[in-house]
C-alpha positions as a printed Julia matrix, in Angstrom:
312×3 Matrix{Float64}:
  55.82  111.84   94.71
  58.11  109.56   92.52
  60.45  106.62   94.14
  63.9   107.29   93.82
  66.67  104.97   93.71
  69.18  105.43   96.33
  72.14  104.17   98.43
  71.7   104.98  102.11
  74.82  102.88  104.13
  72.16  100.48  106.25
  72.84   99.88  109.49
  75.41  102.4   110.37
  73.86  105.87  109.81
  70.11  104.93  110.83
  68.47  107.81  112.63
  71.55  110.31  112.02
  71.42  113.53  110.54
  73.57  116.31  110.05
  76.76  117.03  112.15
  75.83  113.65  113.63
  75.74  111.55  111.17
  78.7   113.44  109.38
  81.05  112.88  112.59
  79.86  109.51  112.48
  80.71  108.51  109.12
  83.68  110.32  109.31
  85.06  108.29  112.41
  84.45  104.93  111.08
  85.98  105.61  108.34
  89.44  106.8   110.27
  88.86  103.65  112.16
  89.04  101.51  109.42
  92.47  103.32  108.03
  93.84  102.76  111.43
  93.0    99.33  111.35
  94.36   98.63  108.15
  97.8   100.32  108.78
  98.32   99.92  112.34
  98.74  102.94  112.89
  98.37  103.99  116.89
  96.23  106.84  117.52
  98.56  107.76  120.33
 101.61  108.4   118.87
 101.93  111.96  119.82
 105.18  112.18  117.0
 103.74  110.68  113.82
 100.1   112.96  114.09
 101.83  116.02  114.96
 103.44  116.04  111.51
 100.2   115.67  109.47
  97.8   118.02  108.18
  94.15  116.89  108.26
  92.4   117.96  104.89
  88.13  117.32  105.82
  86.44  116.8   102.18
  82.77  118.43  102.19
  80.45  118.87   99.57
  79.5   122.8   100.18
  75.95  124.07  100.22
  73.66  122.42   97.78
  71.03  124.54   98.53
  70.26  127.99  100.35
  68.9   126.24  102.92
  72.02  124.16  103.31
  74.31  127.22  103.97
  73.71  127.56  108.06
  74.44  123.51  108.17
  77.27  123.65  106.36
  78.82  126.27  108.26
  78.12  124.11  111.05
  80.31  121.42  109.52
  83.04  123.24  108.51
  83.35  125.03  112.3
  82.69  122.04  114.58
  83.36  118.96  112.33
  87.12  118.67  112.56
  87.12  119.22  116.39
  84.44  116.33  116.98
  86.37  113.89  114.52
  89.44  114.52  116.46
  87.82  114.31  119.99
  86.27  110.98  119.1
  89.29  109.49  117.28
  91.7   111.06  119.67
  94.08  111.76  116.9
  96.61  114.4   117.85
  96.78  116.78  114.9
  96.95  120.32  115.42
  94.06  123.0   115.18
  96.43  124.88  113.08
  97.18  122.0   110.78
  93.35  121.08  109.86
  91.66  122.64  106.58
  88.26  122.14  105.3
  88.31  121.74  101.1
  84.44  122.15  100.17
  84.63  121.67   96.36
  82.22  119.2    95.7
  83.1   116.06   94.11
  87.06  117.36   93.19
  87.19  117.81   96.9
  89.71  115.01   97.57
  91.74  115.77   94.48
  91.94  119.41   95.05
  92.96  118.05   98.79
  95.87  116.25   97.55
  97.45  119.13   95.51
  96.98  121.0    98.65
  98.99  118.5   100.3
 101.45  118.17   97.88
 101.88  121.76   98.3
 102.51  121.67  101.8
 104.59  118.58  101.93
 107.08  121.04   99.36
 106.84  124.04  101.95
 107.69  121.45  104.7
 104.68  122.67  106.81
 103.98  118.52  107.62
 105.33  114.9   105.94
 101.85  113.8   105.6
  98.4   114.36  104.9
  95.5   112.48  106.39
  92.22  113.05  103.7
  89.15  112.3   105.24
  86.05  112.71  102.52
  82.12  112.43  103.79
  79.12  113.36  102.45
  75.52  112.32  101.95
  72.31  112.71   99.15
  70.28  110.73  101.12
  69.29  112.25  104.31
  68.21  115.9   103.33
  64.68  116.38  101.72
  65.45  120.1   100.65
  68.35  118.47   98.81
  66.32  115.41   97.33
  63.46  117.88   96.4
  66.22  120.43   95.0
  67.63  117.55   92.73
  64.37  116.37   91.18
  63.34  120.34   90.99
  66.23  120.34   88.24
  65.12  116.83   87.1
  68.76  115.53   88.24
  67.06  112.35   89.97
  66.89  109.19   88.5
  62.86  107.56   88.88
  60.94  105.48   86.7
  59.45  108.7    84.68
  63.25  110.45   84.28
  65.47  107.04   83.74
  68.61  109.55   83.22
  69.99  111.07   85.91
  72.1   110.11   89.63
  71.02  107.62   92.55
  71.66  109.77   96.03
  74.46  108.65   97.94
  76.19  108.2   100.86
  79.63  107.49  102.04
  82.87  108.5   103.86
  86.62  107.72  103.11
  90.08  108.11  104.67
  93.6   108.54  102.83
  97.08  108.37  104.3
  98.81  110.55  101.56
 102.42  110.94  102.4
 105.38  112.99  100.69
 108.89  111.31   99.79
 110.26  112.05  103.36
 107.37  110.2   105.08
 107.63  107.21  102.62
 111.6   106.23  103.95
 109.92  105.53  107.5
 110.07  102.52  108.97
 106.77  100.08  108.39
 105.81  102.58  105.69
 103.81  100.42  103.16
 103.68  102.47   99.6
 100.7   100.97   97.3
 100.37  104.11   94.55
 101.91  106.91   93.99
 100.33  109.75   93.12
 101.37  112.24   89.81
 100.27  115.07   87.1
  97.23  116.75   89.77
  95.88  119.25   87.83
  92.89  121.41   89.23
  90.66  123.55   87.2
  88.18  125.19   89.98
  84.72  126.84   89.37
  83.11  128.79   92.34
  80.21  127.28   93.95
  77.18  128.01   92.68
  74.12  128.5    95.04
  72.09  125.59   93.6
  72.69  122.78   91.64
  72.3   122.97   88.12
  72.52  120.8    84.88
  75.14  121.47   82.6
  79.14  122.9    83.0
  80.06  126.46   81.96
  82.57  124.93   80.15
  82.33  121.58   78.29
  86.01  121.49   77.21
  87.53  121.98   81.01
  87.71  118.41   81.23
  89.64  117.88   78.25
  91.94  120.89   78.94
  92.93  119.22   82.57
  92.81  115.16   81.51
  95.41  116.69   78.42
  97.4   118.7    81.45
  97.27  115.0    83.54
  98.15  112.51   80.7
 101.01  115.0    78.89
 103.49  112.67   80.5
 101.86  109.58   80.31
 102.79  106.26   78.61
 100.24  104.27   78.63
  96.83  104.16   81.06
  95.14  100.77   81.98
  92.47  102.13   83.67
  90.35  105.07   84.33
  88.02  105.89   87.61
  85.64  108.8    86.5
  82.67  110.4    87.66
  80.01  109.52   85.89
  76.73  109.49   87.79
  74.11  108.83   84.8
  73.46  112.39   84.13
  73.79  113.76   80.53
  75.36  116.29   80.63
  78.72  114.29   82.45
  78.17  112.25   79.84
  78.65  114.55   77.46
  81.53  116.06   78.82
  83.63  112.66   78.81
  82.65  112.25   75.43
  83.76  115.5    73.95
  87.14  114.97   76.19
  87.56  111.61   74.46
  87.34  113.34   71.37
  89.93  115.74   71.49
  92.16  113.09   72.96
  91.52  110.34   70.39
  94.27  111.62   68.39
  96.65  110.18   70.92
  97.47  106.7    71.94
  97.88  106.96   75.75
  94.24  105.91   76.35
  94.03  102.95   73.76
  92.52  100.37   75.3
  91.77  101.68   79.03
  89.3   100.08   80.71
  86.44  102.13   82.6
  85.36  102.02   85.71
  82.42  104.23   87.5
  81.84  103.98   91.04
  78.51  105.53   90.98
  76.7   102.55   89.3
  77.39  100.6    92.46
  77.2   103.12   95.04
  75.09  105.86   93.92
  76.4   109.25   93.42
  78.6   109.99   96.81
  79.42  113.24   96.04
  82.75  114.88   98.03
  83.75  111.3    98.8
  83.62  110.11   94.74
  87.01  111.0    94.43
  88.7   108.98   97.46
  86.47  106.49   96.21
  88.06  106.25   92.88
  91.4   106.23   94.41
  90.91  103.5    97.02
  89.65  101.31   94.21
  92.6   101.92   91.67
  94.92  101.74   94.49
  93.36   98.45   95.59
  93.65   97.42   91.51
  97.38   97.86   92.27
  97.74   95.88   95.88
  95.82   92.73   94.18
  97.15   92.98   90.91
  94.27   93.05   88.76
  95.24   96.86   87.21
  95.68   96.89   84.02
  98.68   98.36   83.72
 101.13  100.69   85.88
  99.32  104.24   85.42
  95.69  104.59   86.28
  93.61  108.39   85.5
  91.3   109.5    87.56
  89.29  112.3    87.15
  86.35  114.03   89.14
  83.43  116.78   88.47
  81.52  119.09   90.56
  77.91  120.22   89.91
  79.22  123.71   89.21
  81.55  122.32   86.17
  84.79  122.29   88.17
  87.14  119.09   87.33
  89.93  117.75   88.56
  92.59  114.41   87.41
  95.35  113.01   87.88
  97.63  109.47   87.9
  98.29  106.83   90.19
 101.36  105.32   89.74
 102.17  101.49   90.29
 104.87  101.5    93.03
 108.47  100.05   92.17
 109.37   96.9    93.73
């Protein structure tokens, strides 16, 4: 047995496991969105035109796989009971990519905000390292963990997030309060694999999509990534800063990763990343008016894109 380095949320989740402590995490964090837009969980009108997009990390493990279908089934209906939000059955979808979950969830939504299916999209991310010992035994299996003996590698987890992602109709409302806007998704996806594993089948894929992202850019001040202190992420930054060093968008961008404060949070890295730019932007510390983020899944999948400083 080695000590690992973690980041368990104390005081909140104590004694919760599983669709418990998933539905738990999940409803705080809707609380807390409420609370900072005052939005009323009663208005029958405004929640009837959003979709719900629940952010889950996917099996890590075989073991995992009767859990998480318990999740995907019976997770959206408890958040909903609890929060008494009233969004539609038919307007709820479970995105479990990993840690490009809540990117992948916003093309979605852009998506449907162009079909006219719903004017907004609530994105509610959770996920946790810390709880499972098949996963925490699965991870240091693979040598992912970060202990004394193996000083490279992740800290395990644990958080939850909520977005209020709306599309240009929404934003004309009355109260609406714009902080970023969002640009340039681009989503390169790699089926799950069964078990986590070192390394991405393709160590270029995030160059290819942060080139896709930035084609348009002028000039980023900031960028939220996923880097969790494994190698091989590491790596794949690197090379992508490489093959974009030959342009001038990223000159002077400052970096910013999430995971040396929090751990590696898995699905909920990416809402993460975008609550902190977007916060960057409300206090006026960005450093500039275009901020990339980008996100990567165990199984080499990657996802970016920009937020936008709003116009006065």
């Amino acid at each position: 047995m080695e000590p690992v380095v973690g980041h368990p949320l104390r005081g909140l989740s104590d004694g919760f496991v599983g669709l418990g402590l998933y539905g738990l995490l999940a409803e705080e964090a809707i609380r807390d969105l409420l609370a900072y837009t005052k939005l009323a969980p009663d208005d029958e009108r405004f929640w009837e035109g959003t979709g719900l997009f629940l952010c889950l990390p996917g099996a890590r493990t075989p073991m995992q796989e009767e859990s998480e279908l318990l999740l995907r089934e019976r997770l959206a209906p408890l958040i909903m009971r609890r929060t008494r939000l009233g969004i539609r059955p038919g307007s709820q979808r479970v995105v479990a990519r990993g840690n490009i979950s809540v990117l992948a969830a916003m093309a979605e939504a852009a998506a449907a905000f162009s079909e006219g299916r719903f004017q907004r999209a609530l994105i509610v991310a959770v996920d946790s390292l810390t709880r499972d010992l098949d996963v925490l035994e699965a991870l240091a299996m693979s040598r992912r963990l970060k202990t004394p003996q193996h000083p490279v590698g992740l800290m395990p987890g644990e958080a939850a997030a909520a977005l209020l992602v709306e599309g240009e109709a929404g934003v004309g409302r009355p109260g609406a309060r714009v902080e970023a806007r969002v640009e340039a998704l681009h989503v390169r996806d790699i089926p799950d694999a069964d078990l986590p594993r070192e390394g991405p089948p393709n160590v270029l894929g995030l160059a290819e999509v942060l080139e896709r992202t930035l084609e348009r850019s002028n000039r980023v001040g900031d960028v939220y990534g996923d880097l969790n202190g494994e190698e091989s992420r590491a790596m794949e930054w690197g090379m992508a800063l490489a093959r974009l060093r030959a342009r001038p968008v990223l000159a002077g961008a400052r970096t910013h990763w999430p995971a040396i404060s929090l751990g590696d949070t898995g699905a909920v890295s990416g809402a993460i990343s975008v609550a902190a730019a977007t916060r960057s932007f409300v206090r006026d510390y960005a450093h500039g008016d275009e901020i990339l983020i980008w996100s990567r899944s165990d199984t080499g999948s990657v996802a970016s894109g920009l937020l936008i400083r709003p116009r006065e």
